[in-house]
Amino acid sequence: GQTSPQIVARAGAYVTLLTLAGNLIPASGPVAVTARTIGLLTSQGQQSIKGRLSGIYGTLSRAGDDSYSFTREAPGLAVPVGKKLAFAPDIAEHGLDTWMIFIGANNIAKPEEIKRDIAAAVSAMKTVDKRYLVMTPVTGDPANTAYCEQIEDWASQTYSERVLKIREFSFQFNDGSAGDLADVDA
């Protein structure tokens, strides 16, 4: 349900800028986010994410109406802040993981954006010896096949054996049955 910039921002590759109600992080309790540059959270997944805002550790949460709030982890003094504060997601527990980068299906018509976002995700990994697999996006619309192929070619040239072309991979299992042919048509 998210575009590639939203996904890689949640993984810590991009910074989202937040503006808070009253330009203040209160001593305790949630504060409404009145503006944001990237929507990190979606109704189709996790509804909160830990991170730092103006040096204060806390939780960024999304409500069902797509409104956001920030709640500091520990009570403290109220902190006056400016507008457009950088929120840095806490990815410490995942920074050393093997990343499966499978993005772009929701913004497939923007292949340059997807390429940039894949590169940003790889760059954001904390390890020197980065462990990842790029899985190229798929589409159910034949009008978007050229976009998929453009991304597949770029990814293969850029990341070589660390690429799995999902579209091609799934087609290799077509056994010619009516069900498989219907799936390929879809």
Short mmCIF file of N, CA and C in Angstrom, two decimals:
data_model
loop_
_atom_site.label_atom_id
_atom_site.label_comp_id
_atom_site.label_asym_id
_atom_site.label_seq_id
_atom_site.Cartn_x
_atom_site.Cartn_y
_atom_site.Cartn_z
N GLY A 1 0.78 -1.20 0.00
CA GLY A 1 0.00 0.00 0.00
C GLY A 1 0.83 1.27 0.00
N GLN A 2 2.16 1.17 -0.08
CA GLN A 2 2.99 2.36 -0.05
C GLN A 2 3.90 2.42 -1.28
N THR A 3 4.32 3.63 -1.58
CA THR A 3 5.27 3.82 -2.68
C THR A 3 6.68 3.58 -2.18
N SER A 4 7.60 3.46 -3.11
CA SER A 4 8.98 3.16 -2.73
C SER A 4 9.60 4.23 -1.83
N PRO A 5 9.35 5.55 -2.03
CA PRO A 5 9.95 6.50 -1.09
C PRO A 5 9.43 6.32 0.35
N GLN A 6 8.18 5.96 0.51
CA GLN A 6 7.62 5.76 1.85
C GLN A 6 8.27 4.56 2.53
N ILE A 7 8.47 3.50 1.78
CA ILE A 7 9.04 2.28 2.35
C ILE A 7 10.48 2.51 2.78
N VAL A 8 11.28 3.12 1.90
CA VAL A 8 12.69 3.29 2.26
C VAL A 8 12.87 4.35 3.34
N ALA A 9 11.95 5.30 3.45
CA ALA A 9 12.01 6.26 4.57
C ALA A 9 11.79 5.53 5.89
N ARG A 10 10.86 4.60 5.90
CA ARG A 10 10.60 3.83 7.13
C ARG A 10 11.82 2.96 7.49
N ALA A 11 12.59 2.58 6.48
CA ALA A 11 13.80 1.79 6.72
C ALA A 11 15.00 2.66 7.09
N GLY A 12 14.79 3.97 7.16
CA GLY A 12 15.85 4.87 7.58
C GLY A 12 16.69 5.46 6.46
N ALA A 13 16.32 5.22 5.20
CA ALA A 13 17.11 5.73 4.08
C ALA A 13 16.82 7.20 3.79
N TYR A 14 15.62 7.66 4.09
CA TYR A 14 15.26 9.06 3.91
C TYR A 14 14.73 9.60 5.24
N VAL A 15 14.84 10.89 5.39
CA VAL A 15 14.31 11.56 6.57
C VAL A 15 12.96 12.17 6.22
N THR A 16 11.98 11.95 7.07
CA THR A 16 10.71 12.65 6.91
C THR A 16 10.71 13.84 7.85
N LEU A 17 10.19 14.95 7.38
CA LEU A 17 10.14 16.16 8.18
C LEU A 17 8.75 16.32 8.76
N LEU A 18 8.69 16.55 10.07
CA LEU A 18 7.42 16.67 10.78
C LEU A 18 7.28 18.04 11.41
N THR A 19 6.07 18.58 11.39
CA THR A 19 5.75 19.81 12.11
C THR A 19 4.73 19.43 13.17
N LEU A 20 4.95 19.88 14.40
CA LEU A 20 4.09 19.53 15.53
C LEU A 20 3.15 20.67 15.88
N ALA A 21 1.99 20.30 16.43
CA ALA A 21 1.03 21.30 16.91
C ALA A 21 1.70 22.16 17.98
N GLY A 22 1.59 23.47 17.83
CA GLY A 22 2.16 24.38 18.81
C GLY A 22 3.68 24.45 18.81
N ASN A 23 4.31 23.76 17.84
CA ASN A 23 5.78 23.72 17.77
C ASN A 23 6.39 23.38 19.13
N LEU A 24 5.83 22.31 19.74
CA LEU A 24 6.25 21.93 21.08
C LEU A 24 6.15 20.42 21.27
N ILE A 25 7.21 19.84 21.83
CA ILE A 25 7.13 18.46 22.30
C ILE A 25 6.77 18.56 23.77
N PRO A 26 5.58 18.11 24.15
CA PRO A 26 5.14 18.28 25.53
C PRO A 26 5.95 17.43 26.51
N ALA A 27 5.79 17.73 27.78
CA ALA A 27 6.50 17.00 28.84
C ALA A 27 6.13 15.52 28.84
N SER A 28 4.89 15.22 28.47
CA SER A 28 4.44 13.83 28.36
C SER A 28 3.18 13.81 27.49
N GLY A 29 2.82 12.63 27.04
CA GLY A 29 1.62 12.48 26.23
C GLY A 29 1.87 12.80 24.77
N PRO A 30 0.88 12.48 23.93
CA PRO A 30 1.05 12.67 22.49
C PRO A 30 0.87 14.13 22.06
N VAL A 31 1.50 14.46 20.95
CA VAL A 31 1.31 15.75 20.30
C VAL A 31 0.98 15.48 18.84
N ALA A 32 0.03 16.22 18.29
CA ALA A 32 -0.39 16.02 16.91
C ALA A 32 0.69 16.49 15.94
N VAL A 33 0.86 15.72 14.88
CA VAL A 33 1.72 16.12 13.78
C VAL A 33 0.83 16.85 12.79
N THR A 34 1.13 18.11 12.52
CA THR A 34 0.27 18.91 11.65
C THR A 34 0.71 18.88 10.19
N ALA A 35 1.96 18.48 9.93
CA ALA A 35 2.44 18.36 8.55
C ALA A 35 3.58 17.35 8.52
N ARG A 36 3.69 16.66 7.40
CA ARG A 36 4.78 15.70 7.23
C ARG A 36 5.15 15.65 5.75
N THR A 37 6.40 15.36 5.47
CA THR A 37 6.83 15.30 4.07
C THR A 37 6.66 13.91 3.48
N ILE A 38 6.75 12.88 4.30
CA ILE A 38 6.59 11.49 3.82
C ILE A 38 5.71 10.76 4.82
N GLY A 39 4.72 10.03 4.33
CA GLY A 39 3.88 9.21 5.20
C GLY A 39 4.56 7.88 5.46
N LEU A 40 5.16 7.72 6.62
CA LEU A 40 5.90 6.50 6.94
C LEU A 40 5.00 5.30 7.20
N LEU A 41 3.81 5.54 7.69
CA LEU A 41 2.94 4.46 8.16
C LEU A 41 1.73 4.31 7.26
N THR A 42 1.19 3.11 7.20
CA THR A 42 0.05 2.82 6.33
C THR A 42 -0.98 1.99 7.07
N SER A 43 -2.20 2.06 6.62
CA SER A 43 -3.25 1.26 7.24
C SER A 43 -3.05 -0.22 6.96
N GLN A 44 -2.19 -0.56 6.02
CA GLN A 44 -1.96 -1.95 5.65
C GLN A 44 -0.82 -2.59 6.42
N GLY A 45 -0.27 -1.87 7.36
CA GLY A 45 0.86 -2.43 8.10
C GLY A 45 0.96 -1.83 9.48
N GLN A 46 2.18 -1.77 9.95
CA GLN A 46 2.47 -1.27 11.29
C GLN A 46 1.96 0.16 11.45
N GLN A 47 1.34 0.44 12.57
CA GLN A 47 0.75 1.74 12.82
C GLN A 47 1.58 2.64 13.71
N SER A 48 2.77 2.21 14.08
CA SER A 48 3.66 3.06 14.87
C SER A 48 5.09 2.67 14.58
N ILE A 49 5.96 3.62 14.84
CA ILE A 49 7.39 3.38 14.63
C ILE A 49 8.16 4.21 15.65
N LYS A 50 9.17 3.60 16.22
CA LYS A 50 10.01 4.29 17.20
C LYS A 50 11.08 5.08 16.47
N GLY A 51 11.50 6.16 17.09
CA GLY A 51 12.57 6.96 16.50
C GLY A 51 12.84 8.21 17.30
N ARG A 52 13.67 9.07 16.73
CA ARG A 52 14.07 10.31 17.40
C ARG A 52 13.55 11.51 16.63
N LEU A 53 13.04 12.47 17.42
CA LEU A 53 12.55 13.73 16.89
C LEU A 53 13.17 14.82 17.74
N SER A 54 13.98 15.65 17.13
CA SER A 54 14.67 16.73 17.84
C SER A 54 15.44 16.17 19.05
N GLY A 55 16.06 14.99 18.84
CA GLY A 55 16.86 14.38 19.89
C GLY A 55 16.07 13.64 20.95
N ILE A 56 14.76 13.64 20.85
CA ILE A 56 13.91 12.98 21.86
C ILE A 56 13.39 11.67 21.28
N TYR A 57 13.63 10.58 22.02
CA TYR A 57 13.20 9.27 21.59
C TYR A 57 11.71 9.09 21.90
N GLY A 58 10.98 8.51 20.95
CA GLY A 58 9.56 8.29 21.17
C GLY A 58 8.93 7.49 20.06
N THR A 59 7.61 7.54 19.99
CA THR A 59 6.85 6.76 19.03
C THR A 59 6.03 7.67 18.14
N LEU A 60 6.18 7.47 16.84
CA LEU A 60 5.34 8.14 15.85
C LEU A 60 4.21 7.18 15.54
N SER A 61 2.97 7.63 15.69
CA SER A 61 1.80 6.75 15.49
C SER A 61 0.88 7.33 14.44
N ARG A 62 0.16 6.43 13.77
CA ARG A 62 -0.83 6.80 12.77
C ARG A 62 -2.19 6.33 13.24
N ALA A 63 -3.19 7.22 13.18
CA ALA A 63 -4.57 6.86 13.51
C ALA A 63 -5.30 6.43 12.24
N GLY A 64 -6.48 5.87 12.39
CA GLY A 64 -7.26 5.39 11.26
C GLY A 64 -7.62 6.46 10.25
N ASP A 65 -7.65 7.71 10.67
CA ASP A 65 -7.98 8.81 9.75
C ASP A 65 -6.74 9.38 9.07
N ASP A 66 -5.59 8.68 9.17
CA ASP A 66 -4.31 9.06 8.58
C ASP A 66 -3.68 10.26 9.29
N SER A 67 -4.14 10.59 10.49
CA SER A 67 -3.47 11.63 11.27
C SER A 67 -2.33 10.98 12.05
N TYR A 68 -1.32 11.75 12.33
CA TYR A 68 -0.14 11.26 13.03
C TYR A 68 0.03 11.99 14.35
N SER A 69 0.69 11.33 15.29
CA SER A 69 1.07 11.97 16.55
C SER A 69 2.42 11.42 16.98
N PHE A 70 3.09 12.18 17.83
CA PHE A 70 4.38 11.76 18.39
C PHE A 70 4.25 11.76 19.90
N THR A 71 4.71 10.68 20.53
CA THR A 71 4.69 10.56 21.99
C THR A 71 6.09 10.22 22.46
N ARG A 72 6.64 11.07 23.30
CA ARG A 72 7.99 10.80 23.81
C ARG A 72 7.99 9.56 24.68
N GLU A 73 9.10 8.85 24.72
CA GLU A 73 9.23 7.61 25.47
C GLU A 73 9.18 7.85 26.98
N ALA A 74 9.90 8.85 27.44
CA ALA A 74 9.98 9.13 28.88
C ALA A 74 9.58 10.59 29.12
N PRO A 75 8.84 10.83 30.20
CA PRO A 75 8.47 12.22 30.52
C PRO A 75 9.72 13.07 30.74
N GLY A 76 9.59 14.34 30.46
CA GLY A 76 10.71 15.27 30.65
C GLY A 76 10.20 16.68 30.52
N LEU A 77 11.07 17.61 30.37
CA LEU A 77 10.68 18.99 30.20
C LEU A 77 10.07 19.18 28.82
N ALA A 78 9.07 20.06 28.71
CA ALA A 78 8.53 20.41 27.41
C ALA A 78 9.63 21.08 26.59
N VAL A 79 9.66 20.76 25.30
CA VAL A 79 10.73 21.27 24.44
C VAL A 79 10.13 22.07 23.29
N PRO A 80 10.37 23.38 23.26
CA PRO A 80 9.93 24.16 22.10
C PRO A 80 10.77 23.78 20.89
N VAL A 81 10.13 23.62 19.75
CA VAL A 81 10.83 23.19 18.54
C VAL A 81 10.37 24.05 17.36
N GLY A 82 11.11 23.99 16.29
CA GLY A 82 10.74 24.70 15.07
C GLY A 82 9.84 23.83 14.20
N LYS A 83 9.70 24.23 12.96
CA LYS A 83 8.92 23.47 11.99
C LYS A 83 9.83 22.52 11.24
N LYS A 84 9.22 21.53 10.65
CA LYS A 84 9.93 20.57 9.79
C LYS A 84 11.12 19.93 10.49
N LEU A 85 10.82 19.21 11.56
CA LEU A 85 11.84 18.49 12.31
C LEU A 85 12.11 17.14 11.67
N ALA A 86 13.36 16.74 11.63
CA ALA A 86 13.72 15.45 11.06
C ALA A 86 13.35 14.33 12.03
N PHE A 87 12.56 13.37 11.55
CA PHE A 87 12.26 12.17 12.34
C PHE A 87 13.15 11.06 11.81
N ALA A 88 13.96 10.48 12.69
CA ALA A 88 14.87 9.40 12.32
C ALA A 88 14.35 8.09 12.89
N PRO A 89 13.83 7.19 12.05
CA PRO A 89 13.35 5.90 12.55
C PRO A 89 14.47 5.11 13.23
N ASP A 90 14.13 4.41 14.27
CA ASP A 90 15.07 3.57 15.00
C ASP A 90 15.11 2.22 14.30
N ILE A 91 16.14 2.02 13.52
CA ILE A 91 16.28 0.74 12.82
C ILE A 91 17.43 -0.08 13.38
N ALA A 92 17.88 0.29 14.59
CA ALA A 92 19.05 -0.37 15.18
C ALA A 92 18.92 -1.88 15.19
N GLU A 93 17.75 -2.39 15.52
CA GLU A 93 17.61 -3.85 15.59
C GLU A 93 17.59 -4.51 14.22
N HIS A 94 17.47 -3.72 13.15
CA HIS A 94 17.44 -4.28 11.80
C HIS A 94 18.60 -3.84 10.93
N GLY A 95 19.44 -2.97 11.44
CA GLY A 95 20.53 -2.43 10.66
C GLY A 95 21.53 -3.46 10.18
N LEU A 96 21.64 -4.57 10.88
CA LEU A 96 22.60 -5.60 10.50
C LEU A 96 21.93 -6.80 9.82
N ASP A 97 20.63 -6.71 9.59
CA ASP A 97 19.90 -7.81 8.95
C ASP A 97 20.24 -7.93 7.47
N THR A 98 19.84 -9.05 6.88
CA THR A 98 19.83 -9.18 5.43
C THR A 98 18.53 -8.56 4.95
N TRP A 99 18.63 -7.58 4.08
CA TRP A 99 17.45 -6.85 3.62
C TRP A 99 16.93 -7.45 2.32
N MET A 100 15.64 -7.63 2.28
CA MET A 100 14.94 -8.02 1.06
C MET A 100 14.25 -6.77 0.54
N ILE A 101 14.78 -6.19 -0.51
CA ILE A 101 14.28 -4.92 -1.03
C ILE A 101 13.31 -5.22 -2.17
N PHE A 102 12.04 -5.11 -1.85
CA PHE A 102 10.97 -5.44 -2.82
C PHE A 102 10.01 -4.26 -2.83
N ILE A 103 10.34 -3.26 -3.64
CA ILE A 103 9.59 -2.01 -3.66
C ILE A 103 9.26 -1.62 -5.10
N GLY A 104 8.28 -0.73 -5.26
CA GLY A 104 8.02 -0.15 -6.56
C GLY A 104 6.71 -0.53 -7.21
N ALA A 105 6.00 -1.53 -6.70
CA ALA A 105 4.75 -1.93 -7.35
C ALA A 105 3.69 -0.83 -7.29
N ASN A 106 3.73 0.00 -6.26
CA ASN A 106 2.71 1.03 -6.10
C ASN A 106 3.07 2.36 -6.76
N ASN A 107 4.27 2.45 -7.32
CA ASN A 107 4.63 3.62 -8.12
C ASN A 107 5.43 3.18 -9.35
N ILE A 108 5.00 2.08 -9.96
CA ILE A 108 5.71 1.45 -11.07
C ILE A 108 5.93 2.39 -12.25
N ALA A 109 5.06 3.37 -12.44
CA ALA A 109 5.20 4.30 -13.57
C ALA A 109 6.28 5.35 -13.33
N LYS A 110 7.00 5.22 -12.24
CA LYS A 110 8.09 6.16 -11.92
C LYS A 110 9.39 5.37 -11.74
N PRO A 111 9.90 4.77 -12.81
CA PRO A 111 11.07 3.90 -12.67
C PRO A 111 12.32 4.61 -12.14
N GLU A 112 12.51 5.88 -12.49
CA GLU A 112 13.69 6.59 -11.98
C GLU A 112 13.61 6.76 -10.47
N GLU A 113 12.40 7.02 -9.96
CA GLU A 113 12.20 7.14 -8.51
C GLU A 113 12.48 5.81 -7.83
N ILE A 114 12.01 4.73 -8.42
CA ILE A 114 12.22 3.40 -7.85
C ILE A 114 13.71 3.05 -7.83
N LYS A 115 14.41 3.34 -8.90
CA LYS A 115 15.85 3.09 -8.94
C LYS A 115 16.57 3.87 -7.84
N ARG A 116 16.23 5.14 -7.71
CA ARG A 116 16.82 5.98 -6.67
C ARG A 116 16.55 5.40 -5.28
N ASP A 117 15.33 4.90 -5.07
CA ASP A 117 14.95 4.39 -3.77
C ASP A 117 15.62 3.06 -3.45
N ILE A 118 15.80 2.21 -4.45
CA ILE A 118 16.54 0.96 -4.24
C ILE A 118 17.97 1.29 -3.84
N ALA A 119 18.60 2.20 -4.56
CA ALA A 119 19.97 2.60 -4.24
C ALA A 119 20.06 3.21 -2.83
N ALA A 120 19.07 4.00 -2.45
CA ALA A 120 19.06 4.60 -1.11
C ALA A 120 18.93 3.53 -0.04
N ALA A 121 18.12 2.51 -0.28
CA ALA A 121 17.97 1.43 0.70
C ALA A 121 19.28 0.68 0.88
N VAL A 122 19.95 0.37 -0.22
CA VAL A 122 21.24 -0.32 -0.13
C VAL A 122 22.25 0.54 0.62
N SER A 123 22.27 1.81 0.31
CA SER A 123 23.21 2.73 0.95
C SER A 123 22.94 2.89 2.45
N ALA A 124 21.68 2.78 2.85
CA ALA A 124 21.31 2.99 4.26
C ALA A 124 21.71 1.84 5.17
N MET A 125 22.05 0.71 4.60
CA MET A 125 22.44 -0.43 5.43
C MET A 125 23.69 -0.09 6.23
N LYS A 126 23.73 -0.55 7.47
CA LYS A 126 24.79 -0.17 8.40
C LYS A 126 26.07 -1.00 8.26
N THR A 127 25.97 -2.15 7.67
CA THR A 127 27.15 -3.02 7.60
C THR A 127 28.06 -2.63 6.45
N VAL A 128 29.34 -2.89 6.61
CA VAL A 128 30.29 -2.66 5.52
C VAL A 128 30.05 -3.69 4.43
N ASP A 129 29.92 -4.95 4.84
CA ASP A 129 29.61 -6.03 3.90
C ASP A 129 28.09 -6.16 3.87
N LYS A 130 27.46 -5.43 2.99
CA LYS A 130 26.00 -5.35 2.96
C LYS A 130 25.39 -6.66 2.45
N ARG A 131 24.35 -7.09 3.16
CA ARG A 131 23.66 -8.33 2.80
C ARG A 131 22.24 -7.96 2.38
N TYR A 132 21.93 -8.16 1.10
CA TYR A 132 20.62 -7.78 0.60
C TYR A 132 20.30 -8.53 -0.68
N LEU A 133 19.02 -8.53 -1.00
CA LEU A 133 18.52 -9.06 -2.26
C LEU A 133 17.52 -8.05 -2.79
N VAL A 134 17.70 -7.62 -4.03
CA VAL A 134 16.75 -6.73 -4.68
C VAL A 134 15.78 -7.59 -5.47
N MET A 135 14.52 -7.46 -5.13
CA MET A 135 13.48 -8.17 -5.88
C MET A 135 12.73 -7.12 -6.69
N THR A 136 12.76 -7.25 -7.99
CA THR A 136 12.19 -6.22 -8.85
C THR A 136 10.66 -6.24 -8.76
N PRO A 137 10.04 -5.06 -8.97
CA PRO A 137 8.58 -4.98 -8.84
C PRO A 137 7.86 -5.73 -9.95
N VAL A 138 6.62 -6.03 -9.67
CA VAL A 138 5.75 -6.69 -10.65
C VAL A 138 4.55 -5.79 -10.92
N THR A 139 3.85 -6.11 -11.96
CA THR A 139 2.63 -5.37 -12.28
C THR A 139 1.64 -6.31 -12.92
N GLY A 140 0.37 -6.07 -12.68
CA GLY A 140 -0.67 -6.86 -13.32
C GLY A 140 -1.18 -6.18 -14.58
N ASP A 141 -0.66 -5.00 -14.88
CA ASP A 141 -1.12 -4.23 -16.03
C ASP A 141 -0.08 -4.32 -17.15
N PRO A 142 -0.42 -4.94 -18.28
CA PRO A 142 0.55 -5.06 -19.38
C PRO A 142 1.11 -3.71 -19.85
N ALA A 143 0.36 -2.64 -19.63
CA ALA A 143 0.85 -1.31 -20.02
C ALA A 143 2.08 -0.92 -19.21
N ASN A 144 2.31 -1.57 -18.07
CA ASN A 144 3.45 -1.23 -17.22
C ASN A 144 4.63 -2.18 -17.38
N THR A 145 4.53 -3.14 -18.29
CA THR A 145 5.60 -4.12 -18.48
C THR A 145 6.91 -3.44 -18.83
N ALA A 146 6.87 -2.42 -19.66
CA ALA A 146 8.11 -1.73 -20.05
C ALA A 146 8.80 -1.10 -18.83
N TYR A 147 8.02 -0.59 -17.89
CA TYR A 147 8.61 -0.04 -16.66
C TYR A 147 9.30 -1.14 -15.87
N CYS A 148 8.63 -2.27 -15.75
CA CYS A 148 9.23 -3.40 -15.03
C CYS A 148 10.54 -3.81 -15.69
N GLU A 149 10.53 -3.92 -17.00
CA GLU A 149 11.73 -4.34 -17.71
C GLU A 149 12.86 -3.33 -17.55
N GLN A 150 12.54 -2.05 -17.55
CA GLN A 150 13.55 -1.01 -17.36
C GLN A 150 14.20 -1.15 -15.99
N ILE A 151 13.39 -1.38 -14.98
CA ILE A 151 13.91 -1.54 -13.61
C ILE A 151 14.71 -2.83 -13.50
N GLU A 152 14.20 -3.91 -14.11
CA GLU A 152 14.92 -5.19 -14.08
C GLU A 152 16.31 -5.05 -14.72
N ASP A 153 16.37 -4.42 -15.88
CA ASP A 153 17.66 -4.25 -16.57
C ASP A 153 18.62 -3.44 -15.71
N TRP A 154 18.14 -2.31 -15.19
CA TRP A 154 19.00 -1.46 -14.35
C TRP A 154 19.48 -2.22 -13.12
N ALA A 155 18.55 -2.89 -12.43
CA ALA A 155 18.92 -3.62 -11.21
C ALA A 155 19.95 -4.71 -11.51
N SER A 156 19.76 -5.45 -12.59
CA SER A 156 20.71 -6.50 -12.96
C SER A 156 22.08 -5.93 -13.27
N GLN A 157 22.12 -4.81 -13.98
CA GLN A 157 23.39 -4.18 -14.31
C GLN A 157 24.06 -3.58 -13.07
N THR A 158 23.26 -3.09 -12.13
CA THR A 158 23.80 -2.42 -10.95
C THR A 158 24.16 -3.39 -9.83
N TYR A 159 23.31 -4.39 -9.61
CA TYR A 159 23.47 -5.26 -8.44
C TYR A 159 23.73 -6.72 -8.79
N SER A 160 23.79 -7.05 -10.06
CA SER A 160 24.21 -8.35 -10.56
C SER A 160 23.49 -9.53 -9.90
N GLU A 161 24.26 -10.38 -9.21
CA GLU A 161 23.68 -11.60 -8.64
C GLU A 161 22.81 -11.35 -7.42
N ARG A 162 22.70 -10.13 -6.98
CA ARG A 162 21.85 -9.80 -5.84
C ARG A 162 20.45 -9.39 -6.28
N VAL A 163 20.06 -9.77 -7.49
CA VAL A 163 18.76 -9.39 -8.03
C VAL A 163 17.95 -10.63 -8.36
N LEU A 164 16.70 -10.59 -7.95
CA LEU A 164 15.73 -11.62 -8.35
C LEU A 164 14.64 -10.91 -9.13
N LYS A 165 14.55 -11.24 -10.42
CA LYS A 165 13.50 -10.66 -11.26
C LYS A 165 12.22 -11.46 -11.00
N ILE A 166 11.39 -10.94 -10.13
CA ILE A 166 10.20 -11.67 -9.68
C ILE A 166 9.30 -12.05 -10.84
N ARG A 167 9.09 -11.13 -11.77
CA ARG A 167 8.20 -11.39 -12.90
C ARG A 167 8.70 -12.59 -13.71
N GLU A 168 9.97 -12.56 -14.08
CA GLU A 168 10.55 -13.68 -14.84
C GLU A 168 10.59 -14.95 -14.00
N PHE A 169 10.96 -14.81 -12.74
CA PHE A 169 11.05 -15.97 -11.84
C PHE A 169 9.71 -16.70 -11.76
N SER A 170 8.64 -15.94 -11.59
CA SER A 170 7.33 -16.58 -11.45
C SER A 170 6.86 -17.21 -12.75
N PHE A 171 7.24 -16.64 -13.89
CA PHE A 171 6.82 -17.21 -15.18
C PHE A 171 7.49 -18.54 -15.48
N GLN A 172 8.64 -18.80 -14.90
CA GLN A 172 9.34 -20.05 -15.21
C GLN A 172 8.59 -21.28 -14.70
N PHE A 173 7.64 -21.06 -13.79
CA PHE A 173 6.88 -22.18 -13.24
C PHE A 173 5.57 -22.42 -13.99
N ASN A 174 5.34 -21.69 -15.07
CA ASN A 174 4.15 -21.87 -15.88
C ASN A 174 4.23 -23.24 -16.55
N ASP A 175 3.30 -24.10 -16.21
CA ASP A 175 3.31 -25.45 -16.79
C ASP A 175 2.34 -25.61 -17.95
N GLY A 176 1.76 -24.48 -18.40
CA GLY A 176 0.85 -24.53 -19.53
C GLY A 176 -0.57 -24.91 -19.17
N SER A 177 -0.84 -25.16 -17.89
CA SER A 177 -2.19 -25.52 -17.48
C SER A 177 -3.11 -24.31 -17.63
N ALA A 178 -4.40 -24.58 -17.65
CA ALA A 178 -5.39 -23.50 -17.79
C ALA A 178 -5.23 -22.48 -16.65
N GLY A 179 -4.99 -22.96 -15.44
CA GLY A 179 -4.82 -22.08 -14.30
C GLY A 179 -3.60 -21.18 -14.44
N ASP A 180 -2.47 -21.78 -14.87
CA ASP A 180 -1.25 -20.98 -15.06
C ASP A 180 -1.43 -19.96 -16.18
N LEU A 181 -2.05 -20.37 -17.27
CA LEU A 181 -2.27 -19.44 -18.38
C LEU A 181 -3.16 -18.29 -17.95
N ALA A 182 -4.17 -18.57 -17.14
CA ALA A 182 -5.05 -17.51 -16.63
C ALA A 182 -4.27 -16.58 -15.71
N ASP A 183 -3.36 -17.15 -14.89
CA ASP A 183 -2.53 -16.32 -14.01
C ASP A 183 -1.60 -15.42 -14.81
N VAL A 184 -1.00 -15.96 -15.88
CA VAL A 184 -0.12 -15.17 -16.72
C VAL A 184 -0.91 -14.04 -17.38
N ASP A 185 -2.10 -14.35 -17.89
CA ASP A 185 -2.94 -13.30 -18.50
C ASP A 185 -3.29 -12.22 -17.48
N ALA A 186 -3.54 -12.62 -16.24
CA ALA A 186 -3.89 -11.62 -15.20
C ALA A 186 -2.69 -10.77 -14.87
#
